[in-house]
mmCIF file of C-alpha atoms in Angstrom:
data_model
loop_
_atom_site.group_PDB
_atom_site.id
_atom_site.type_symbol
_atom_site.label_atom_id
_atom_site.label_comp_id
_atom_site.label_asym_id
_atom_site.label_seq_id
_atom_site.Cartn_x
_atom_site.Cartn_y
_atom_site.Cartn_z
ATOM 1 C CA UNK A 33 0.000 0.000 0.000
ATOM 2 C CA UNK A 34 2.605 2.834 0.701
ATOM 3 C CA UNK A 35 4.935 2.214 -2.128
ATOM 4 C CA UNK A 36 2.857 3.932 -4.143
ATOM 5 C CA UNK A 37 4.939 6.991 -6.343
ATOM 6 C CA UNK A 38 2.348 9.764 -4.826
ATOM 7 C CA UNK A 39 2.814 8.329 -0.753
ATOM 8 C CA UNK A 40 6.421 9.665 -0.530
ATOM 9 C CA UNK A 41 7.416 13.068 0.989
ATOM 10 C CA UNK A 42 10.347 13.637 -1.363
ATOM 11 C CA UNK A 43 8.349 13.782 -4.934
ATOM 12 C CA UNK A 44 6.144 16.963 -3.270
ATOM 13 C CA UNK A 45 8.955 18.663 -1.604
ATOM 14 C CA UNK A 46 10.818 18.260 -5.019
ATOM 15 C CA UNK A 47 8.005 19.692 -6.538
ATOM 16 C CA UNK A 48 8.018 22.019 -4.077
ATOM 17 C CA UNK A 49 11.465 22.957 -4.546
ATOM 18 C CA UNK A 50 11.416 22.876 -8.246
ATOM 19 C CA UNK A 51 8.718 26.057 -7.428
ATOM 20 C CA UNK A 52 11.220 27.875 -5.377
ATOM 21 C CA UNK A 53 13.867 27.583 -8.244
ATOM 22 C CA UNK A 54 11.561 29.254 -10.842
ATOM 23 C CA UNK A 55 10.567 31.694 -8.383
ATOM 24 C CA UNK A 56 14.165 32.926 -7.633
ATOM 25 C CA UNK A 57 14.892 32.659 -11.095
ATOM 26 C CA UNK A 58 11.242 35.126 -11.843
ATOM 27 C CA UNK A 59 12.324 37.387 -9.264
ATOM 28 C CA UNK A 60 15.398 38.225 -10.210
ATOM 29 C CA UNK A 61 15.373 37.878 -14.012
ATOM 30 C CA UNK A 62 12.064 39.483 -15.012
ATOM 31 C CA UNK A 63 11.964 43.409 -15.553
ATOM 32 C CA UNK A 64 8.656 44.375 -14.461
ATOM 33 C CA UNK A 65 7.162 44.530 -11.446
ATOM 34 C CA UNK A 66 4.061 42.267 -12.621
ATOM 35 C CA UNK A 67 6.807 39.677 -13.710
ATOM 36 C CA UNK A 68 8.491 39.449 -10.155
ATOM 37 C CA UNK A 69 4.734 39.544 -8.225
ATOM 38 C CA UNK A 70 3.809 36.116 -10.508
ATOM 39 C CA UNK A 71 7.243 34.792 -9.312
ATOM 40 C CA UNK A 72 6.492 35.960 -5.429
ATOM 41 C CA UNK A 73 3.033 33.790 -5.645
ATOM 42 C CA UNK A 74 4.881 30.801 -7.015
ATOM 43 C CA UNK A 75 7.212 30.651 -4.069
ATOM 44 C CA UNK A 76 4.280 31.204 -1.752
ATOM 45 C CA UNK A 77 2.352 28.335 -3.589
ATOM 46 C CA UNK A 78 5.998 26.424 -3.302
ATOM 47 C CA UNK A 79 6.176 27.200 0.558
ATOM 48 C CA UNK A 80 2.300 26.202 1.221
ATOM 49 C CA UNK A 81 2.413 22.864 -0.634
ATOM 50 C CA UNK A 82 5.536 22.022 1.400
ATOM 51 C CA UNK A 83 4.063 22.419 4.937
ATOM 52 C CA UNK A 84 0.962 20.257 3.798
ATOM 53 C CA UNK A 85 3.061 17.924 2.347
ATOM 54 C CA UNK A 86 5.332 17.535 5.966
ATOM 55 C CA UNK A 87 1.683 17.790 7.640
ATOM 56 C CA UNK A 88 1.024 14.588 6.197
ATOM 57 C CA UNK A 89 3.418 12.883 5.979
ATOM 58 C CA UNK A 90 6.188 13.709 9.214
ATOM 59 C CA UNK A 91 3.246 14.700 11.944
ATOM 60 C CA UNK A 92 -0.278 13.508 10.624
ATOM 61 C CA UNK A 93 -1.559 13.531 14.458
ATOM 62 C CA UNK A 94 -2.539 17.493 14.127
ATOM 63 C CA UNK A 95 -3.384 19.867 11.136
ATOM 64 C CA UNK A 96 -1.185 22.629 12.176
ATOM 65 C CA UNK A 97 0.486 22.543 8.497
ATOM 66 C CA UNK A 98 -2.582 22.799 6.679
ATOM 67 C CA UNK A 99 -4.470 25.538 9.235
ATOM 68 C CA UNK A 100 -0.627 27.567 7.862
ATOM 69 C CA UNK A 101 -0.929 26.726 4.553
ATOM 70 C CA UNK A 102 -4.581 28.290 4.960
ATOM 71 C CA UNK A 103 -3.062 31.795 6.111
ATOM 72 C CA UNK A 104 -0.579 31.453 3.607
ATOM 73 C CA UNK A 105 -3.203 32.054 1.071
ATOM 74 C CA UNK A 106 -4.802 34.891 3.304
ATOM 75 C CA UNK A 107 -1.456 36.621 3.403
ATOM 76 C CA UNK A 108 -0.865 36.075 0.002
ATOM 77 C CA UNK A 109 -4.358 37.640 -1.232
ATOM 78 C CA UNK A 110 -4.028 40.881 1.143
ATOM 79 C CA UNK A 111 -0.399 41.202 -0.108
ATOM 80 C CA UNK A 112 -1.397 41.324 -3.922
ATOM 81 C CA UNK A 113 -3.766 43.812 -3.236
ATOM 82 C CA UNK A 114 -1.305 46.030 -1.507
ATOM 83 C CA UNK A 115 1.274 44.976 -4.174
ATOM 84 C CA UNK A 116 -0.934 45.826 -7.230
ATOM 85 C CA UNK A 117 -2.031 48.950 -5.350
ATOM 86 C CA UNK A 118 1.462 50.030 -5.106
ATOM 87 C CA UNK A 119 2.341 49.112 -9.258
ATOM 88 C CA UNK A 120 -0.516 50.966 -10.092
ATOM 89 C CA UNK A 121 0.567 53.949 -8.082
ATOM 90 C CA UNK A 122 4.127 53.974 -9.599
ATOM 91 C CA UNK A 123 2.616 53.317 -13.070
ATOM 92 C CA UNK A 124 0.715 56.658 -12.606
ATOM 93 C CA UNK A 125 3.618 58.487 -11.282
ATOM 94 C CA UNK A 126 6.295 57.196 -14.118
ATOM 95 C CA UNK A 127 4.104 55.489 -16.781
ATOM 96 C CA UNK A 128 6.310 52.502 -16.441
ATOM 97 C CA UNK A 129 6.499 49.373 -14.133
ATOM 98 C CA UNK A 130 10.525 48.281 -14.706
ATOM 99 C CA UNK A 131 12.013 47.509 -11.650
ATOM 100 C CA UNK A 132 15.376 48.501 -12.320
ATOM 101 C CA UNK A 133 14.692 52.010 -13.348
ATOM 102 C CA UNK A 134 12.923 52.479 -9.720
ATOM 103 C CA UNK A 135 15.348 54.571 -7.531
ATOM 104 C CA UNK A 136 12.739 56.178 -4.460
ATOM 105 C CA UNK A 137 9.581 55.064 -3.488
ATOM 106 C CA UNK A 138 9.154 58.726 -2.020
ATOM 107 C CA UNK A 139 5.701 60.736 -2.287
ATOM 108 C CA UNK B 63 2.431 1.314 -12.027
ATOM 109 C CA UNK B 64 -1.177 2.013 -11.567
ATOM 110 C CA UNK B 65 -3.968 4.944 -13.290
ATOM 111 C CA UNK B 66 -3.523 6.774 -9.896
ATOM 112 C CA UNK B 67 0.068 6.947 -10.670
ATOM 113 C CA UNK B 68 0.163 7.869 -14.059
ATOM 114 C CA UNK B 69 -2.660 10.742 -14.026
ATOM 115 C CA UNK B 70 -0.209 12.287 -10.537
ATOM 116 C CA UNK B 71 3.129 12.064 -12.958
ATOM 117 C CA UNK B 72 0.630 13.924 -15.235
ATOM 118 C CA UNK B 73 0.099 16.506 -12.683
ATOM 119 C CA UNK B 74 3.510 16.810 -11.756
ATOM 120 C CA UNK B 75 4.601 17.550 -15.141
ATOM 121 C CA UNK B 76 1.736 19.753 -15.536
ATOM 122 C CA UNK B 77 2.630 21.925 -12.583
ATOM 123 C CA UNK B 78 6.597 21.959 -13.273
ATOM 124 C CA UNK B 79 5.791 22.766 -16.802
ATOM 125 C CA UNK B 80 3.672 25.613 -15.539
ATOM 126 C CA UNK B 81 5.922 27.273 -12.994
ATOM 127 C CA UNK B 82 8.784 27.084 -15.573
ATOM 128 C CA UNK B 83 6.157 29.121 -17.970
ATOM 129 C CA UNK B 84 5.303 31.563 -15.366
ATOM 130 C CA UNK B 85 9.277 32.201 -15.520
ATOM 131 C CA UNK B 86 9.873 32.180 -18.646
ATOM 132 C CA UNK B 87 7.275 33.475 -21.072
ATOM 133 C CA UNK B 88 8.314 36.781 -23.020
ATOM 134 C CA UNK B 89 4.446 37.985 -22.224
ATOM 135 C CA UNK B 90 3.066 39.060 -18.606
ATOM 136 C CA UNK B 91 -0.386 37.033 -20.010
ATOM 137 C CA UNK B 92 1.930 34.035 -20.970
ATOM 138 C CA UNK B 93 2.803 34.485 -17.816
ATOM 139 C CA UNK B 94 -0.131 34.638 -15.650
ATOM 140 C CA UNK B 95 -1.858 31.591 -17.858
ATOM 141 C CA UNK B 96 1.816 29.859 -16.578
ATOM 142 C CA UNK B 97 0.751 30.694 -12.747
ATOM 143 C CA UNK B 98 -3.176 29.547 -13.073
ATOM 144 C CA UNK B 99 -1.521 26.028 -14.445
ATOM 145 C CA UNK B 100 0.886 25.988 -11.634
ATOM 146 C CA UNK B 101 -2.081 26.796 -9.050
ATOM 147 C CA UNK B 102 -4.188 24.301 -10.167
ATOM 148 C CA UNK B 103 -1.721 21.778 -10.177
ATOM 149 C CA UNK B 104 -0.998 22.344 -6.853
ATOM 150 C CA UNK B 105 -4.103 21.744 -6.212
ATOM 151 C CA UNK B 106 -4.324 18.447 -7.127
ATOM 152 C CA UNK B 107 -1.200 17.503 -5.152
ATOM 153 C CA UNK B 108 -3.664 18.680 -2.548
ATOM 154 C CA UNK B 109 -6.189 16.528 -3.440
ATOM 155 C CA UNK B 110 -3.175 13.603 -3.452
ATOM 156 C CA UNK B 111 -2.258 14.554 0.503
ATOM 157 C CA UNK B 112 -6.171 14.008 1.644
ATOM 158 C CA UNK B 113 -6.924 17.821 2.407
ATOM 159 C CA UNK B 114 -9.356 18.368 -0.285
ATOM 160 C CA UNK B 115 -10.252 21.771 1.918
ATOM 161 C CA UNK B 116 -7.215 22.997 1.150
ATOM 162 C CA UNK B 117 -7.437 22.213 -2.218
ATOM 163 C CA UNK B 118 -10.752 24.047 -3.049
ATOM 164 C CA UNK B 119 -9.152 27.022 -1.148
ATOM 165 C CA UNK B 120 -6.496 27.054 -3.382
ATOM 166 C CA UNK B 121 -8.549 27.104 -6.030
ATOM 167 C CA UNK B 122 -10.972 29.698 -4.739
ATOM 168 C CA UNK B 123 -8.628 32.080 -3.196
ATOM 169 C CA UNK B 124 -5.841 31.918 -5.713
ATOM 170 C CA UNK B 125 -7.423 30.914 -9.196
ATOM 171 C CA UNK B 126 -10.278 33.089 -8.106
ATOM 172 C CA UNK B 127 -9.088 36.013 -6.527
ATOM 173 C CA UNK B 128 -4.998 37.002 -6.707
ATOM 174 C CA UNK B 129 -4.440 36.107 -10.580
ATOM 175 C CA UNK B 130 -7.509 37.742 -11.463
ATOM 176 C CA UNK B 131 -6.101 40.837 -9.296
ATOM 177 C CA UNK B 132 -2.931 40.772 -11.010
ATOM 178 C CA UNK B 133 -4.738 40.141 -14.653
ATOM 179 C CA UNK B 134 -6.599 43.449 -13.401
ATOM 180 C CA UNK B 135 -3.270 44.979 -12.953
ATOM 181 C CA UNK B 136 -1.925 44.088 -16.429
ATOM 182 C CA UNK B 137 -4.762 45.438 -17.804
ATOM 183 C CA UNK B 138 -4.502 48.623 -16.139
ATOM 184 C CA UNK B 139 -0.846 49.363 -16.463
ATOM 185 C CA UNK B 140 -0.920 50.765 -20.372
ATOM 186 C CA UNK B 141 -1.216 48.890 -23.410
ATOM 187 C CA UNK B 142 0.497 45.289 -24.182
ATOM 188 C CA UNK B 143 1.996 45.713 -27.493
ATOM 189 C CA UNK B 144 4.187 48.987 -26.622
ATOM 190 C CA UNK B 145 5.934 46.889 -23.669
ATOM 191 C CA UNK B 146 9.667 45.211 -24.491
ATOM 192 C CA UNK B 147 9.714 41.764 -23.916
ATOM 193 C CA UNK B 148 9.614 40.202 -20.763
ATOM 194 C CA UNK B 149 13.329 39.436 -20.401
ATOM 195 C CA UNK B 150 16.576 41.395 -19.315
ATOM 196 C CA UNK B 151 20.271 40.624 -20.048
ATOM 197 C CA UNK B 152 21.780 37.491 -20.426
ATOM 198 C CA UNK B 153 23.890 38.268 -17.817
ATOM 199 C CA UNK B 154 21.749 38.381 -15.403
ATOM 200 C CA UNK B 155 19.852 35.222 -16.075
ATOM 201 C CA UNK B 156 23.484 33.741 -15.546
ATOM 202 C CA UNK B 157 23.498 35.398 -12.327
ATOM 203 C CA UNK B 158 19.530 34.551 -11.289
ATOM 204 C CA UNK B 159 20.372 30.866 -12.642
ATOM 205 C CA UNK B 160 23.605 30.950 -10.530
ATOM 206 C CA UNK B 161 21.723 31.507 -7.489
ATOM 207 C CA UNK B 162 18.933 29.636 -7.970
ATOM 208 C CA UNK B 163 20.703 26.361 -8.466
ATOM 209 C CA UNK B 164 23.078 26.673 -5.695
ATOM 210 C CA UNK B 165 20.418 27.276 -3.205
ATOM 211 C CA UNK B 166 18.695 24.022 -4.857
ATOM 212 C CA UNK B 167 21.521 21.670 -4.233
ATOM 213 C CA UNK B 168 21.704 23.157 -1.013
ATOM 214 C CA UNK B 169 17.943 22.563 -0.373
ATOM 215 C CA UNK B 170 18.297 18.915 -2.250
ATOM 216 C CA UNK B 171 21.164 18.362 -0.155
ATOM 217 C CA UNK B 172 19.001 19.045 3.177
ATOM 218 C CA UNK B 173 16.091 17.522 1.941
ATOM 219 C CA UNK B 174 17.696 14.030 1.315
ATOM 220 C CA UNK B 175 19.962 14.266 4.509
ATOM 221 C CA UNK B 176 16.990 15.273 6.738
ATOM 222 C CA UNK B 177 14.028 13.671 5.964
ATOM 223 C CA UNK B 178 13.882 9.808 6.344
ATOM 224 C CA UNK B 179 12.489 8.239 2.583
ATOM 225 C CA UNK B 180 9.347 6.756 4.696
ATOM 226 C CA UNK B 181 6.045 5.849 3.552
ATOM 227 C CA UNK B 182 2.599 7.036 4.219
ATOM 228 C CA UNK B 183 1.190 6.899 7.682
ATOM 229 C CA UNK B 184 -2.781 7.000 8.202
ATOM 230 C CA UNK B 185 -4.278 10.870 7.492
ATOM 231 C CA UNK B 186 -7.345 11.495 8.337
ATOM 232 C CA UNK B 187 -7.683 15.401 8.429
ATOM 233 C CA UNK B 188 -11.324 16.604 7.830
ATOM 234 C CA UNK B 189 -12.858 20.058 7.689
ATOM 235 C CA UNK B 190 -14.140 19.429 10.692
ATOM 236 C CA UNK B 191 -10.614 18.979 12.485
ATOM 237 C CA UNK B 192 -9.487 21.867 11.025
ATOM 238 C CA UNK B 193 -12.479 24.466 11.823
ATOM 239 C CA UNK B 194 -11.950 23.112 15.777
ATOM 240 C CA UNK B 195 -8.366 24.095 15.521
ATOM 241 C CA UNK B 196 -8.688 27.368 13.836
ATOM 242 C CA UNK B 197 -11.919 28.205 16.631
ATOM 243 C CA UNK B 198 -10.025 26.525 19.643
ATOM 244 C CA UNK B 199 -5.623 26.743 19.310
ATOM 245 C CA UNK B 200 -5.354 29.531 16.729
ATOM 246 C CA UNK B 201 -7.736 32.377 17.692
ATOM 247 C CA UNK B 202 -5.561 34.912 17.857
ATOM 248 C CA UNK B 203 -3.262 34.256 14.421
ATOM 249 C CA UNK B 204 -7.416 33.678 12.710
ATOM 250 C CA UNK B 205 -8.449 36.940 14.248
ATOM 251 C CA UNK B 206 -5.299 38.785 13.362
ATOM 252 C CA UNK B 207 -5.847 37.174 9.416
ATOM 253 C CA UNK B 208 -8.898 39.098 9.929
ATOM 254 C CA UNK B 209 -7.674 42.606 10.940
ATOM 255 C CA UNK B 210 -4.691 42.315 8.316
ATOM 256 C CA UNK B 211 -7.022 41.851 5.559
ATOM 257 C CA UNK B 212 -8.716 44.554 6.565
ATOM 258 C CA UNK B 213 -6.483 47.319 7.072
ATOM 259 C CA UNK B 214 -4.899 45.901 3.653
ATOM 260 C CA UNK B 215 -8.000 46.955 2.173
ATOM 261 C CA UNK B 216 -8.043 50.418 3.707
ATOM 262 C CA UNK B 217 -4.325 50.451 2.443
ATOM 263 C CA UNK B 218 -5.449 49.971 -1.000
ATOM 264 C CA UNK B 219 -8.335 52.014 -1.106
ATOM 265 C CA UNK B 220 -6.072 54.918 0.305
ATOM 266 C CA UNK B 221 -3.439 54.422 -2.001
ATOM 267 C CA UNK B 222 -6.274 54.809 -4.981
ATOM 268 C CA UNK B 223 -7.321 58.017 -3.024
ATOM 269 C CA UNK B 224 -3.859 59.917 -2.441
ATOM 270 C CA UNK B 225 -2.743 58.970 -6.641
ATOM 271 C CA UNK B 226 -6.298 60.690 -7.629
ATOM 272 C CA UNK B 227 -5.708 63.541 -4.553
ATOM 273 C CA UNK B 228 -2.166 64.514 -6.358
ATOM 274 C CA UNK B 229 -3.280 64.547 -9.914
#
């Protein structure tokens, strides 16, 4: 019964980890802002599929991974909106989104 | 190798392939099409790990509500076809490729050494459990969710206010 492929640990957190990679990679390779949020959610995603995964499979006599994994995703919804709040504020101010051209964030 | 098996190498592929789109697409919409993949393949793994809750959260709150914010913000931030592509320099995807792979053989490196290769014990985790530990251990981090969301609301809506105040 458990030597099925999907009732090991180490194919999610590889999955997991393969998320994380890209993400890195997104954040620091893309140019715009919108580029590096997508990359910020897929290391969340990464991050939230890792602590069910060691929920289930290292301490499966509580839930505290998934109740986490559940304000993960609050966090992560509250922090797009202040992120996309912000872009769209700097896209008013300098009609561009590039990150590297960004020196102040001041008024 | 059973059906189970072959449809969760499916998924796996499915989600890698995704993520690696989300990266790597010269378009912010190739992009964001990359992420909803990725999302919903995570939330099969979900469904794989017996928390189906989570699952349908995943799909709610991130299919549902932060890629259709951020497909709100592409659409908002000026037209498509007047952008440059997606990608900067070659040197730095050296360096973001550079740092991204050492800090995955550190990670694979941890992973192996830590984490014993066991199988599956019994998981039984229903909504049930996990409504009686969010009402009854975690009060205060729930009711704190709460207030965060909140004043990132008010930080959004006054953000909106002071761009329209200066103009």
């Amino acid at each position: 019964m458990t030597d099925f492929l999907y009732n090991y640990l180490h194919v999610y957190l590889f999955v997991a980890l393969f998320m994380l990679f890209c993400g890195i990679v997104g954040v620091v390779y893309r140019r715009t802002l919108i580029g590096m949020l997508v990359s910020l959610e897929l290391i969340m995603n990464g991050a939230g599929l890792n602590l069910v995964a060691l929920n289930r499979f290292v301490s499966p006599e509580n839930a505290y991974g998934t109740a986490f994994t559940l304000i993960i995703m609050g966090i992560a919804a509250a922090e797009a909106a202040v992120a996309l709040g912000i872009i769209i504020l700097i896209f008013r101010k300098y009609r561009h989104i590039e990150g590297g051209d960004l020196r102040e964030m001041r008024d | 190798m059973n059906f189970a098996e072959i449809i969760f190498l499916f998924i796996i592929a499915v989600t890698m392939g995704g993520a690696a789109t989300a990266v790597l697409a010269g378009s912010v919409v190739y992009a964001i099409m990359g992420l909803v993949v990725t999302m919903f393949g995570v939330a099969a793994l979900y469904v794989y790990l017996n928390s189906p809750f989570v699952a349908l959260m995943q799909i709610l709150i991130y299919v549902g509500a932060v890629t259709v914010l951020i497909a709100f913000a592409v659409m908002l931030v000026g037209p498509l076809y007047r952008r440059p592509k997606e990608w900067t320099t070659a040197g730095k995807f050296g360096a973001a490729l550079g740092v991204a792979l050492v800090s995955l053989l550190l990670f694979v490196r941890f992973v192996t050494e830590t984490f014993p290769r066991a199988g599956a014990p019994s998981f039984e985790m229903t909504t049930k459990d996990i409504g009686r530990l969010f009402f009854d251990d975690l009060v205060l981090p729930f009711e704190l969710i709460s207030l965060l969301i909140v004043v990132a609301i008010l930080g959004a809506i006054m953000l909106a206010l002071f761009a329209r105040g200066n103009k």
